[in-house]
């Protein structure tokens, strides 16, 4: 049954799976694939019959295990003195904290030494020796603690720091004969020098973290193992993490200085570019003005008025027309935001100044527009070629000779070779960009009506 | 591990000593000096014992790696491989005892044997030791791979054959053969890395309560006179009848935790004592009487597990095995997970016995739900109800072939008859955890 000819979709653990209560449910739904179904069912039964067999075989006590026997001295060794309290037992402090318990148990060499020692004078009980050795261990540990030489890890030898005199003084209360105590101390010190580590296991340092010898056990776990989430890391409040955070702070401060310098540099760059732009504009304007001057000299029949007068005159002439008297107000209010946006863009002031100072009546015929934005793809129109091609610019003097329209358009060659006539805003004397505003110049309407 | 079927096969042989089970290949006698070093080569038959012995004395002492038949505790001869040998303290040049591995059984049955237990007729003459070694090591690898595939469907993946061999090399000889723990003297199962001071002894005496271990009985008896503990040094969090569960913090009771680990390692093959105990909680299950609370088993649990383990090590002491305590411990670990509102899974690898217990537990819990449940159910919902990890649910149900692919979607097959059959095979849970008797709050770091 598990051998399907196709690979089943991986199982989504969040998807609710139907529980089929009977194998018959399988048969009911796809009767057309009867033979395959039958095979599957037989296979299922075969495997299902197999499963209990194998598992019962596993479950049966067939796995042989080593044996155990009952210790005959048990009942004597362990006294029947335990009475379970009615409430759940609560832990006391650890033995080391309670204090009076002698944690040390004599080992073989202690016992052998004691036997040897007691042969002469039966003076020292095993329990007494146990107590003394325990106290010596603890005192020595305290001495090392005071001296600040507690080894962090096993590997380097742990020397005895407790002097004999200090031990005698500390253990006066035990009232041991001086000679006996001296023997014990010497034995203990000798043992410790052989062991190179405390005899009491609790006081032995753990193996180093990077030690891979499997005989050494219970090494402290690396901090990195424990603190995986940031929340846990934050909780760690020690000198190490303090130092780490200080490092982070230093790094952040340095990054801030670098970023500030970067900003300064970029600002300088921008200033350089802006001054370059205005320089070029000035150069262009200068060049243009000389050309314009030459032009006016060359074509004396075209009168050149000051631009402001010309345009305002023009406006007034137009506003006399009743059809545009109302849109006039709207036109002004709408023009203000347009100007505002212009101010924001790069060096708009210069441009506007240019517009204002410009000689207006150049019309579309003007060959080189000084205010033509330095667009790569646009070219000024050649009026000769235009007339040759029979293209009459809009707003060019009509047969009835209204001069007003000459100000309304400006021709140029757009990119791709199209001929573009930009509508001219009569108030600001800037080109009206398509899509920039919904404003329809009244003049255009006016001419359309005509 | 993985030797279950072979063991049953051999034990079925009713032949008395010293004739070993005659194998199908029918090799008649020990004459076949070029006998292939195969695992199941038992082609030695009882012949003139004394003659053989004299002949074989030429091979003494036996080399490490030798394959030979050895009389086991059942009185029958079983194939073994010599793992190690050591000189007897008072003996001649060739007086050794041998540490042997019964190739049919798990390593836990490896032991030191005396020469008289070995059937020297069956010694396979080592033609070329190096070649032989190579062959066996290859065989071991394949054998181990199979072991991994068969008995530890999951969990052993992280132990490739190489590291498994390294592990076995390092722990190949049990250091401690027996321990005394309370009422019982127990044969150990595996190596345990006791401190070097304990390298010179093969029997340890454990205090039943604080688990301190000593080399001599008198030391234990002296210790018992002063030991003030009658139960594990932690909080009792569960009591039902004579059964009590104690929670011991490895940080507060370091020595106890370490003692427990040393002890447990004697019965767990893939337990590591690499890290200190202070990051673990130990849940010690006890049978209580007027002598105190006697540990029957325990499980340990990481205080903060990143892999959502709800159990690190689990052990029922051999005298208390097959009484349902292991199942109780597993169920208990899931009850703790439920209280924590977490989903949990045991740390891998699981031993053969551990895997059996877990499969049984998962089967019982899941199939009990499926039997009663009406309507559709997702794996996630099952996981939320039981605190069993979704992967474990999937592997259990798929192992029982209860998830099937029908008409482009998975369905759970829950025919009551099929479920009952599986439930019967999984065995009953024995001791139930009575949640109302669990008084416990999840561990919180005290800073």
PDB file of C-alpha atoms in Angstrom, chain A residues 1-2 4 6-24 26-27 29-30 32 37 40 44-45 47-49 51-52 55-95 97-98 101-109 111-112 114 126-127 130 195 197 199 201-202 204 206-207 209-222 224-228 232 235, chain B residues 4 7-8 11 72-73 105 108-109 170 180 182-189 191 193 195-197 206-210 212-219 221-231 233-239 244 246 252-253 255 258-259 261-262 273-277 279-280 288-294 302 306 318-319 321-322 352-353 356 370-371 373 375-381 390 394 400-401 403-416 418 421-422 425-427 437 439:
ATOM      1  CA  UNK A   1       0.000   0.000   0.000  1.00  0.00           C
ATOM      2  CA  UNK A   2       2.854   2.311   0.634  1.00  0.00           C
ATOM      3  CA  UNK A   4       2.089   4.019  -4.917  1.00  0.00           C
ATOM      4  CA  UNK A   6       2.937   8.342  -7.915  1.00  0.00           C
ATOM      5  CA  UNK A   7       4.424  10.383  -5.188  1.00  0.00           C
ATOM      6  CA  UNK A   8       1.823  11.668  -2.747  1.00  0.00           C
ATOM      7  CA  UNK A   9       1.771  15.314  -1.954  1.00  0.00           C
ATOM      8  CA  UNK A  10       3.627  16.177   1.256  1.00  0.00           C
ATOM      9  CA  UNK A  11       1.314  16.195   4.200  1.00  0.00           C
ATOM     10  CA  UNK A  12       0.272  19.566   5.570  1.00  0.00           C
ATOM     11  CA  UNK A  13       0.078  19.278   9.326  1.00  0.00           C
ATOM     12  CA  UNK A  14      -2.428  22.100   9.533  1.00  0.00           C
ATOM     13  CA  UNK A  15      -4.836  20.479   7.133  1.00  0.00           C
ATOM     14  CA  UNK A  16      -7.775  18.635   8.571  1.00  0.00           C
ATOM     15  CA  UNK A  17      -7.599  15.033   7.530  1.00  0.00           C
ATOM     16  CA  UNK A  18     -10.688  12.923   7.193  1.00  0.00           C
ATOM     17  CA  UNK A  19     -10.842   9.962   9.537  1.00  0.00           C
ATOM     18  CA  UNK A  20     -12.124   6.876   7.810  1.00  0.00           C
ATOM     19  CA  UNK A  21     -13.690   4.552  10.312  1.00  0.00           C
ATOM     20  CA  UNK A  22     -13.722   1.526   8.072  1.00  0.00           C
ATOM     21  CA  UNK A  23     -11.602   0.029   5.369  1.00  0.00           C
ATOM     22  CA  UNK A  24     -14.829  -0.311   3.422  1.00  0.00           C
ATOM     23  CA  UNK A  26     -11.959   2.998   0.691  1.00  0.00           C
ATOM     24  CA  UNK A  27     -13.819   0.622  -1.540  1.00  0.00           C
ATOM     25  CA  UNK A  29     -15.588   5.635  -3.454  1.00  0.00           C
ATOM     26  CA  UNK A  30     -13.494   4.271  -6.288  1.00  0.00           C
ATOM     27  CA  UNK A  32     -13.825   1.712 -11.153  1.00  0.00           C
ATOM     28  CA  UNK A  37      -7.991  -1.447  -5.086  1.00  0.00           C
ATOM     29  CA  UNK A  40      -3.885  -2.452  -2.436  1.00  0.00           C
ATOM     30  CA  UNK A  44      -2.604  -3.492   3.334  1.00  0.00           C
ATOM     31  CA  UNK A  45      -3.890  -6.565   5.054  1.00  0.00           C
ATOM     32  CA  UNK A  47       1.351  -5.460   6.052  1.00  0.00           C
ATOM     33  CA  UNK A  48      -1.136  -4.960   8.818  1.00  0.00           C
ATOM     34  CA  UNK A  49      -0.976  -8.570   9.714  1.00  0.00           C
ATOM     35  CA  UNK A  51       2.863  -5.193  12.000  1.00  0.00           C
ATOM     36  CA  UNK A  52       1.518  -6.737  15.176  1.00  0.00           C
ATOM     37  CA  UNK A  55       5.982  -5.348  17.229  1.00  0.00           C
ATOM     38  CA  UNK A  56       4.900  -8.120  19.521  1.00  0.00           C
ATOM     39  CA  UNK A  57       8.203  -9.744  18.829  1.00  0.00           C
ATOM     40  CA  UNK A  58       9.900  -6.534  19.804  1.00  0.00           C
ATOM     41  CA  UNK A  59       7.749  -6.069  22.848  1.00  0.00           C
ATOM     42  CA  UNK A  60       8.239  -9.529  24.154  1.00  0.00           C
ATOM     43  CA  UNK A  61      11.044  -9.647  26.704  1.00  0.00           C
ATOM     44  CA  UNK A  62      13.465 -10.796  24.067  1.00  0.00           C
ATOM     45  CA  UNK A  63      16.057  -8.091  24.441  1.00  0.00           C
ATOM     46  CA  UNK A  64      18.453  -9.667  26.900  1.00  0.00           C
ATOM     47  CA  UNK A  65      19.704  -7.356  29.581  1.00  0.00           C
ATOM     48  CA  UNK A  66      22.324  -7.818  32.262  1.00  0.00           C
ATOM     49  CA  UNK A  67      21.125  -9.116  35.554  1.00  0.00           C
ATOM     50  CA  UNK A  68      20.776  -7.991  39.134  1.00  0.00           C
ATOM     51  CA  UNK A  69      20.554  -9.664  42.522  1.00  0.00           C
ATOM     52  CA  UNK A  70      19.253  -8.611  45.903  1.00  0.00           C
ATOM     53  CA  UNK A  71      21.859  -7.439  48.397  1.00  0.00           C
ATOM     54  CA  UNK A  72      21.559  -9.504  51.569  1.00  0.00           C
ATOM     55  CA  UNK A  73      22.823  -6.793  53.911  1.00  0.00           C
ATOM     56  CA  UNK A  74      20.343  -4.237  52.637  1.00  0.00           C
ATOM     57  CA  UNK A  75      17.909  -4.489  55.504  1.00  0.00           C
ATOM     58  CA  UNK A  76      20.699  -3.934  57.989  1.00  0.00           C
ATOM     59  CA  UNK A  77      22.419  -1.120  56.075  1.00  0.00           C
ATOM     60  CA  UNK A  78      19.344   0.961  55.568  1.00  0.00           C
ATOM     61  CA  UNK A  79      17.279   1.743  58.629  1.00  0.00           C
ATOM     62  CA  UNK A  80      13.490   1.891  58.727  1.00  0.00           C
ATOM     63  CA  UNK A  81      13.308   5.403  59.952  1.00  0.00           C
ATOM     64  CA  UNK A  82      11.512   7.218  57.186  1.00  0.00           C
ATOM     65  CA  UNK A  83       8.028   8.532  57.707  1.00  0.00           C
ATOM     66  CA  UNK A  84       6.500  10.162  54.706  1.00  0.00           C
ATOM     67  CA  UNK A  85       4.910  13.489  55.641  1.00  0.00           C
ATOM     68  CA  UNK A  86       1.348  14.066  54.537  1.00  0.00           C
ATOM     69  CA  UNK A  87       2.281  17.083  52.463  1.00  0.00           C
ATOM     70  CA  UNK A  88       4.619  16.971  49.521  1.00  0.00           C
ATOM     71  CA  UNK A  89       8.257  17.110  50.563  1.00  0.00           C
ATOM     72  CA  UNK A  90       9.938  20.438  49.952  1.00  0.00           C
ATOM     73  CA  UNK A  91      13.658  20.680  49.265  1.00  0.00           C
ATOM     74  CA  UNK A  92      15.958  21.981  51.932  1.00  0.00           C
ATOM     75  CA  UNK A  93      19.076  23.860  51.051  1.00  0.00           C
ATOM     76  CA  UNK A  94      21.953  21.999  49.513  1.00  0.00           C
ATOM     77  CA  UNK A  95      24.191  20.060  51.870  1.00  0.00           C
ATOM     78  CA  UNK A  97      24.816  25.261  52.740  1.00  0.00           C
ATOM     79  CA  UNK A  98      23.515  23.411  55.744  1.00  0.00           C
ATOM     80  CA  UNK A 101      27.081  17.345  57.181  1.00  0.00           C
ATOM     81  CA  UNK A 102      30.463  15.715  56.531  1.00  0.00           C
ATOM     82  CA  UNK A 103      30.444  15.429  52.766  1.00  0.00           C
ATOM     83  CA  UNK A 104      33.675  13.543  52.549  1.00  0.00           C
ATOM     84  CA  UNK A 105      33.719   9.749  52.496  1.00  0.00           C
ATOM     85  CA  UNK A 106      36.977   7.926  53.147  1.00  0.00           C
ATOM     86  CA  UNK A 107      38.356   6.219  50.098  1.00  0.00           C
ATOM     87  CA  UNK A 108      40.531   3.142  49.900  1.00  0.00           C
ATOM     88  CA  UNK A 109      43.827   4.855  50.458  1.00  0.00           C
ATOM     89  CA  UNK A 111      41.238   3.550  54.974  1.00  0.00           C
ATOM     90  CA  UNK A 112      44.513   1.809  54.289  1.00  0.00           C
ATOM     91  CA  UNK A 114      44.170   4.710  58.829  1.00  0.00           C
ATOM     92  CA  UNK A 126      37.335   6.507  60.793  1.00  0.00           C
ATOM     93  CA  UNK A 127      34.519   9.012  61.313  1.00  0.00           C
ATOM     94  CA  UNK A 130      36.542  11.708  57.694  1.00  0.00           C
ATOM     95  CA  UNK A 195      46.122  14.078  43.178  1.00  0.00           C
ATOM     96  CA  UNK A 197      43.264  18.494  42.764  1.00  0.00           C
ATOM     97  CA  UNK A 199      39.830  15.401  47.150  1.00  0.00           C
ATOM     98  CA  UNK A 201      34.596  16.327  44.362  1.00  0.00           C
ATOM     99  CA  UNK A 202      32.423  19.368  44.888  1.00  0.00           C
ATOM    100  CA  UNK A 204      37.182  20.183  41.951  1.00  0.00           C
ATOM    101  CA  UNK A 206      35.348  21.652  35.883  1.00  0.00           C
ATOM    102  CA  UNK A 207      37.295  20.730  32.757  1.00  0.00           C
ATOM    103  CA  UNK A 209      35.244  24.211  27.715  1.00  0.00           C
ATOM    104  CA  UNK A 210      37.516  23.455  24.780  1.00  0.00           C
ATOM    105  CA  UNK A 211      38.768  20.175  26.235  1.00  0.00           C
ATOM    106  CA  UNK A 212      37.513  17.341  24.084  1.00  0.00           C
ATOM    107  CA  UNK A 213      38.753  14.452  26.179  1.00  0.00           C
ATOM    108  CA  UNK A 214      35.605  12.422  26.787  1.00  0.00           C
ATOM    109  CA  UNK A 215      36.941  11.187  30.109  1.00  0.00           C
ATOM    110  CA  UNK A 216      36.599  14.697  31.436  1.00  0.00           C
ATOM    111  CA  UNK A 217      32.996  15.413  32.127  1.00  0.00           C
ATOM    112  CA  UNK A 218      30.617  18.102  33.298  1.00  0.00           C
ATOM    113  CA  UNK A 219      32.294  21.009  31.582  1.00  0.00           C
ATOM    114  CA  UNK A 220      30.537  24.322  31.750  1.00  0.00           C
ATOM    115  CA  UNK A 221      28.519  24.993  28.664  1.00  0.00           C
ATOM    116  CA  UNK A 222      29.700  27.842  26.480  1.00  0.00           C
ATOM    117  CA  UNK A 224      26.894  31.072  23.255  1.00  0.00           C
ATOM    118  CA  UNK A 225      25.078  27.799  23.569  1.00  0.00           C
ATOM    119  CA  UNK A 226      22.678  29.108  26.074  1.00  0.00           C
ATOM    120  CA  UNK A 227      21.920  32.555  24.827  1.00  0.00           C
ATOM    121  CA  UNK A 228      20.421  32.238  21.452  1.00  0.00           C
ATOM    122  CA  UNK A 232      18.046  36.072  26.682  1.00  0.00           C
ATOM    123  CA  UNK A 235      19.119  39.518  30.359  1.00  0.00           C
TER     124      UNK A 235
ATOM    125  CA  UNK B   4      16.917  -8.870  18.466  1.00  0.00           C
ATOM    126  CA  UNK B   7      19.189 -13.541  19.597  1.00  0.00           C
ATOM    127  CA  UNK B   8      15.882 -15.262  19.224  1.00  0.00           C
ATOM    128  CA  UNK B  11      18.217 -19.098  21.777  1.00  0.00           C
ATOM    129  CA  UNK B  72      27.060 -17.402  28.369  1.00  0.00           C
ATOM    130  CA  UNK B  73      24.833 -17.198  31.417  1.00  0.00           C
ATOM    131  CA  UNK B 105      23.589  -9.076  21.490  1.00  0.00           C
ATOM    132  CA  UNK B 108      25.413  -3.936  27.161  1.00  0.00           C
ATOM    133  CA  UNK B 109      26.072  -7.655  27.533  1.00  0.00           C
ATOM    134  CA  UNK B 170      36.343   4.831  23.460  1.00  0.00           C
ATOM    135  CA  UNK B 180      25.295  -1.888  44.582  1.00  0.00           C
ATOM    136  CA  UNK B 182      20.100   0.111  47.780  1.00  0.00           C
ATOM    137  CA  UNK B 183      18.505  -3.270  47.739  1.00  0.00           C
ATOM    138  CA  UNK B 184      20.073  -4.404  44.489  1.00  0.00           C
ATOM    139  CA  UNK B 185      23.390  -5.420  43.129  1.00  0.00           C
ATOM    140  CA  UNK B 186      23.146  -4.655  39.430  1.00  0.00           C
ATOM    141  CA  UNK B 187      25.319  -5.637  36.513  1.00  0.00           C
ATOM    142  CA  UNK B 188      26.160  -2.544  34.555  1.00  0.00           C
ATOM    143  CA  UNK B 189      25.468  -2.166  30.883  1.00  0.00           C
ATOM    144  CA  UNK B 191      31.045   2.335  30.229  1.00  0.00           C
ATOM    145  CA  UNK B 193      33.428   8.065  32.694  1.00  0.00           C
ATOM    146  CA  UNK B 195      36.798  10.143  37.813  1.00  0.00           C
ATOM    147  CA  UNK B 196      40.253   8.587  37.372  1.00  0.00           C
ATOM    148  CA  UNK B 197      40.410   7.655  41.073  1.00  0.00           C
ATOM    149  CA  UNK B 206      26.151   3.778  45.704  1.00  0.00           C
ATOM    150  CA  UNK B 207      24.277   5.437  48.497  1.00  0.00           C
ATOM    151  CA  UNK B 208      20.697   4.922  47.531  1.00  0.00           C
ATOM    152  CA  UNK B 209      19.642   8.453  48.443  1.00  0.00           C
ATOM    153  CA  UNK B 210      22.434  10.904  47.735  1.00  0.00           C
ATOM    154  CA  UNK B 212      27.518   9.083  46.378  1.00  0.00           C
ATOM    155  CA  UNK B 213      29.626   6.172  45.224  1.00  0.00           C
ATOM    156  CA  UNK B 214      32.367   4.353  47.058  1.00  0.00           C
ATOM    157  CA  UNK B 215      34.730   1.518  46.383  1.00  0.00           C
ATOM    158  CA  UNK B 216      34.193  -0.550  49.508  1.00  0.00           C
ATOM    159  CA  UNK B 217      31.207  -1.811  51.340  1.00  0.00           C
ATOM    160  CA  UNK B 218      32.541  -0.533  54.697  1.00  0.00           C
ATOM    161  CA  UNK B 219      32.737   2.924  53.207  1.00  0.00           C
ATOM    162  CA  UNK B 221      28.063   1.430  55.558  1.00  0.00           C
ATOM    163  CA  UNK B 222      29.925   4.245  57.282  1.00  0.00           C
ATOM    164  CA  UNK B 223      28.272   6.662  54.858  1.00  0.00           C
ATOM    165  CA  UNK B 224      24.830   5.230  55.551  1.00  0.00           C
ATOM    166  CA  UNK B 225      25.259   5.929  59.239  1.00  0.00           C
ATOM    167  CA  UNK B 226      25.710   9.612  58.601  1.00  0.00           C
ATOM    168  CA  UNK B 227      23.691  10.193  55.407  1.00  0.00           C
ATOM    169  CA  UNK B 228      20.707  12.308  56.257  1.00  0.00           C
ATOM    170  CA  UNK B 229      18.859  11.987  53.007  1.00  0.00           C
ATOM    171  CA  UNK B 230      15.915   9.687  52.624  1.00  0.00           C
ATOM    172  CA  UNK B 231      14.720  11.000  49.279  1.00  0.00           C
ATOM    173  CA  UNK B 233      17.214  16.413  47.374  1.00  0.00           C
ATOM    174  CA  UNK B 234      14.470  18.263  45.554  1.00  0.00           C
ATOM    175  CA  UNK B 235      10.793  19.111  45.647  1.00  0.00           C
ATOM    176  CA  UNK B 236       8.184  16.418  45.554  1.00  0.00           C
ATOM    177  CA  UNK B 237       5.877  17.376  42.711  1.00  0.00           C
ATOM    178  CA  UNK B 238       3.742  14.263  42.410  1.00  0.00           C
ATOM    179  CA  UNK B 239       2.538  11.595  44.797  1.00  0.00           C
ATOM    180  CA  UNK B 244       6.538   9.959  44.242  1.00  0.00           C
ATOM    181  CA  UNK B 246      10.921  14.656  42.797  1.00  0.00           C
ATOM    182  CA  UNK B 252      21.238  23.655  43.376  1.00  0.00           C
ATOM    183  CA  UNK B 253      22.292  20.048  43.780  1.00  0.00           C
ATOM    184  CA  UNK B 255      26.893  16.742  43.208  1.00  0.00           C
ATOM    185  CA  UNK B 258      26.536  14.508  38.686  1.00  0.00           C
ATOM    186  CA  UNK B 259      26.197  11.317  40.713  1.00  0.00           C
ATOM    187  CA  UNK B 261      24.587  11.099  35.575  1.00  0.00           C
ATOM    188  CA  UNK B 262      27.511   8.810  36.402  1.00  0.00           C
ATOM    189  CA  UNK B 273      28.205  13.632  30.356  1.00  0.00           C
ATOM    190  CA  UNK B 274      29.935  16.311  28.398  1.00  0.00           C
ATOM    191  CA  UNK B 275      28.202  19.316  29.912  1.00  0.00           C
ATOM    192  CA  UNK B 276      27.584  20.254  33.448  1.00  0.00           C
ATOM    193  CA  UNK B 277      24.322  19.435  35.147  1.00  0.00           C
ATOM    194  CA  UNK B 279      21.294  23.490  33.009  1.00  0.00           C
ATOM    195  CA  UNK B 280      19.152  20.460  33.688  1.00  0.00           C
ATOM    196  CA  UNK B 288       8.499   5.074  48.960  1.00  0.00           C
ATOM    197  CA  UNK B 289       8.439   2.892  52.052  1.00  0.00           C
ATOM    198  CA  UNK B 290       9.581   3.215  55.653  1.00  0.00           C
ATOM    199  CA  UNK B 291      13.248   3.120  54.608  1.00  0.00           C
ATOM    200  CA  UNK B 292      12.894   6.110  52.346  1.00  0.00           C
ATOM    201  CA  UNK B 293      12.157   6.986  48.729  1.00  0.00           C
ATOM    202  CA  UNK B 294      13.915   4.541  46.464  1.00  0.00           C
ATOM    203  CA  UNK B 302      16.919  20.951  29.848  1.00  0.00           C
ATOM    204  CA  UNK B 306      16.119  25.344  21.883  1.00  0.00           C
ATOM    205  CA  UNK B 318      17.210  -2.572  35.682  1.00  0.00           C
ATOM    206  CA  UNK B 319      15.540  -4.056  38.791  1.00  0.00           C
ATOM    207  CA  UNK B 321      12.267  -2.486  34.360  1.00  0.00           C
ATOM    208  CA  UNK B 322       9.234  -3.989  32.648  1.00  0.00           C
ATOM    209  CA  UNK B 352      16.366   0.418  21.423  1.00  0.00           C
ATOM    210  CA  UNK B 353      14.414   0.109  24.643  1.00  0.00           C
ATOM    211  CA  UNK B 356      10.117   0.928  21.945  1.00  0.00           C
ATOM    212  CA  UNK B 370      -8.532   8.592  16.854  1.00  0.00           C
ATOM    213  CA  UNK B 371     -10.878   5.963  18.200  1.00  0.00           C
ATOM    214  CA  UNK B 373     -12.717  11.469  17.602  1.00  0.00           C
ATOM    215  CA  UNK B 375     -14.943  14.388  12.159  1.00  0.00           C
ATOM    216  CA  UNK B 376     -11.750  15.535  10.550  1.00  0.00           C
ATOM    217  CA  UNK B 377      -8.599  16.264  12.469  1.00  0.00           C
ATOM    218  CA  UNK B 378      -5.248  17.761  11.553  1.00  0.00           C
ATOM    219  CA  UNK B 379      -1.840  16.628  12.740  1.00  0.00           C
ATOM    220  CA  UNK B 380      -1.422  20.019  14.359  1.00  0.00           C
ATOM    221  CA  UNK B 381      -4.574  19.524  16.400  1.00  0.00           C
ATOM    222  CA  UNK B 390       4.013  16.827  14.854  1.00  0.00           C
ATOM    223  CA  UNK B 394       3.522  11.625  11.594  1.00  0.00           C
ATOM    224  CA  UNK B 400       1.440   2.017  11.503  1.00  0.00           C
ATOM    225  CA  UNK B 401       0.327   2.810   7.947  1.00  0.00           C
ATOM    226  CA  UNK B 403      -2.067   7.717   6.971  1.00  0.00           C
ATOM    227  CA  UNK B 404      -2.891   6.955   3.413  1.00  0.00           C
ATOM    228  CA  UNK B 405      -3.059   8.888   0.216  1.00  0.00           C
ATOM    229  CA  UNK B 406      -6.471   8.715  -1.350  1.00  0.00           C
ATOM    230  CA  UNK B 407      -7.784  10.622  -4.314  1.00  0.00           C
ATOM    231  CA  UNK B 408      -5.209  13.335  -4.041  1.00  0.00           C
ATOM    232  CA  UNK B 409      -5.429  13.809  -0.312  1.00  0.00           C
ATOM    233  CA  UNK B 410      -4.185  12.217   2.843  1.00  0.00           C
ATOM    234  CA  UNK B 411      -6.668  10.448   5.056  1.00  0.00           C
ATOM    235  CA  UNK B 412      -6.347   8.784   8.420  1.00  0.00           C
ATOM    236  CA  UNK B 413      -7.499   5.228   8.432  1.00  0.00           C
ATOM    237  CA  UNK B 414      -9.142   4.559  11.779  1.00  0.00           C
ATOM    238  CA  UNK B 415     -10.910   1.269  11.401  1.00  0.00           C
ATOM    239  CA  UNK B 416     -11.648   0.259  15.010  1.00  0.00           C
ATOM    240  CA  UNK B 418      -7.140  -2.081  13.020  1.00  0.00           C
ATOM    241  CA  UNK B 421      -4.878  -4.520  16.906  1.00  0.00           C
ATOM    242  CA  UNK B 422      -2.215  -1.809  17.049  1.00  0.00           C
ATOM    243  CA  UNK B 425       0.502  -4.666  20.150  1.00  0.00           C
ATOM    244  CA  UNK B 426       1.613  -1.459  21.837  1.00  0.00           C
ATOM    245  CA  UNK B 427       0.671  -2.831  25.236  1.00  0.00           C
ATOM    246  CA  UNK B 437      -1.781  14.980  41.762  1.00  0.00           C
ATOM    247  CA  UNK B 439       1.674  20.082  41.784  1.00  0.00           C
TER     248      UNK B 439
END
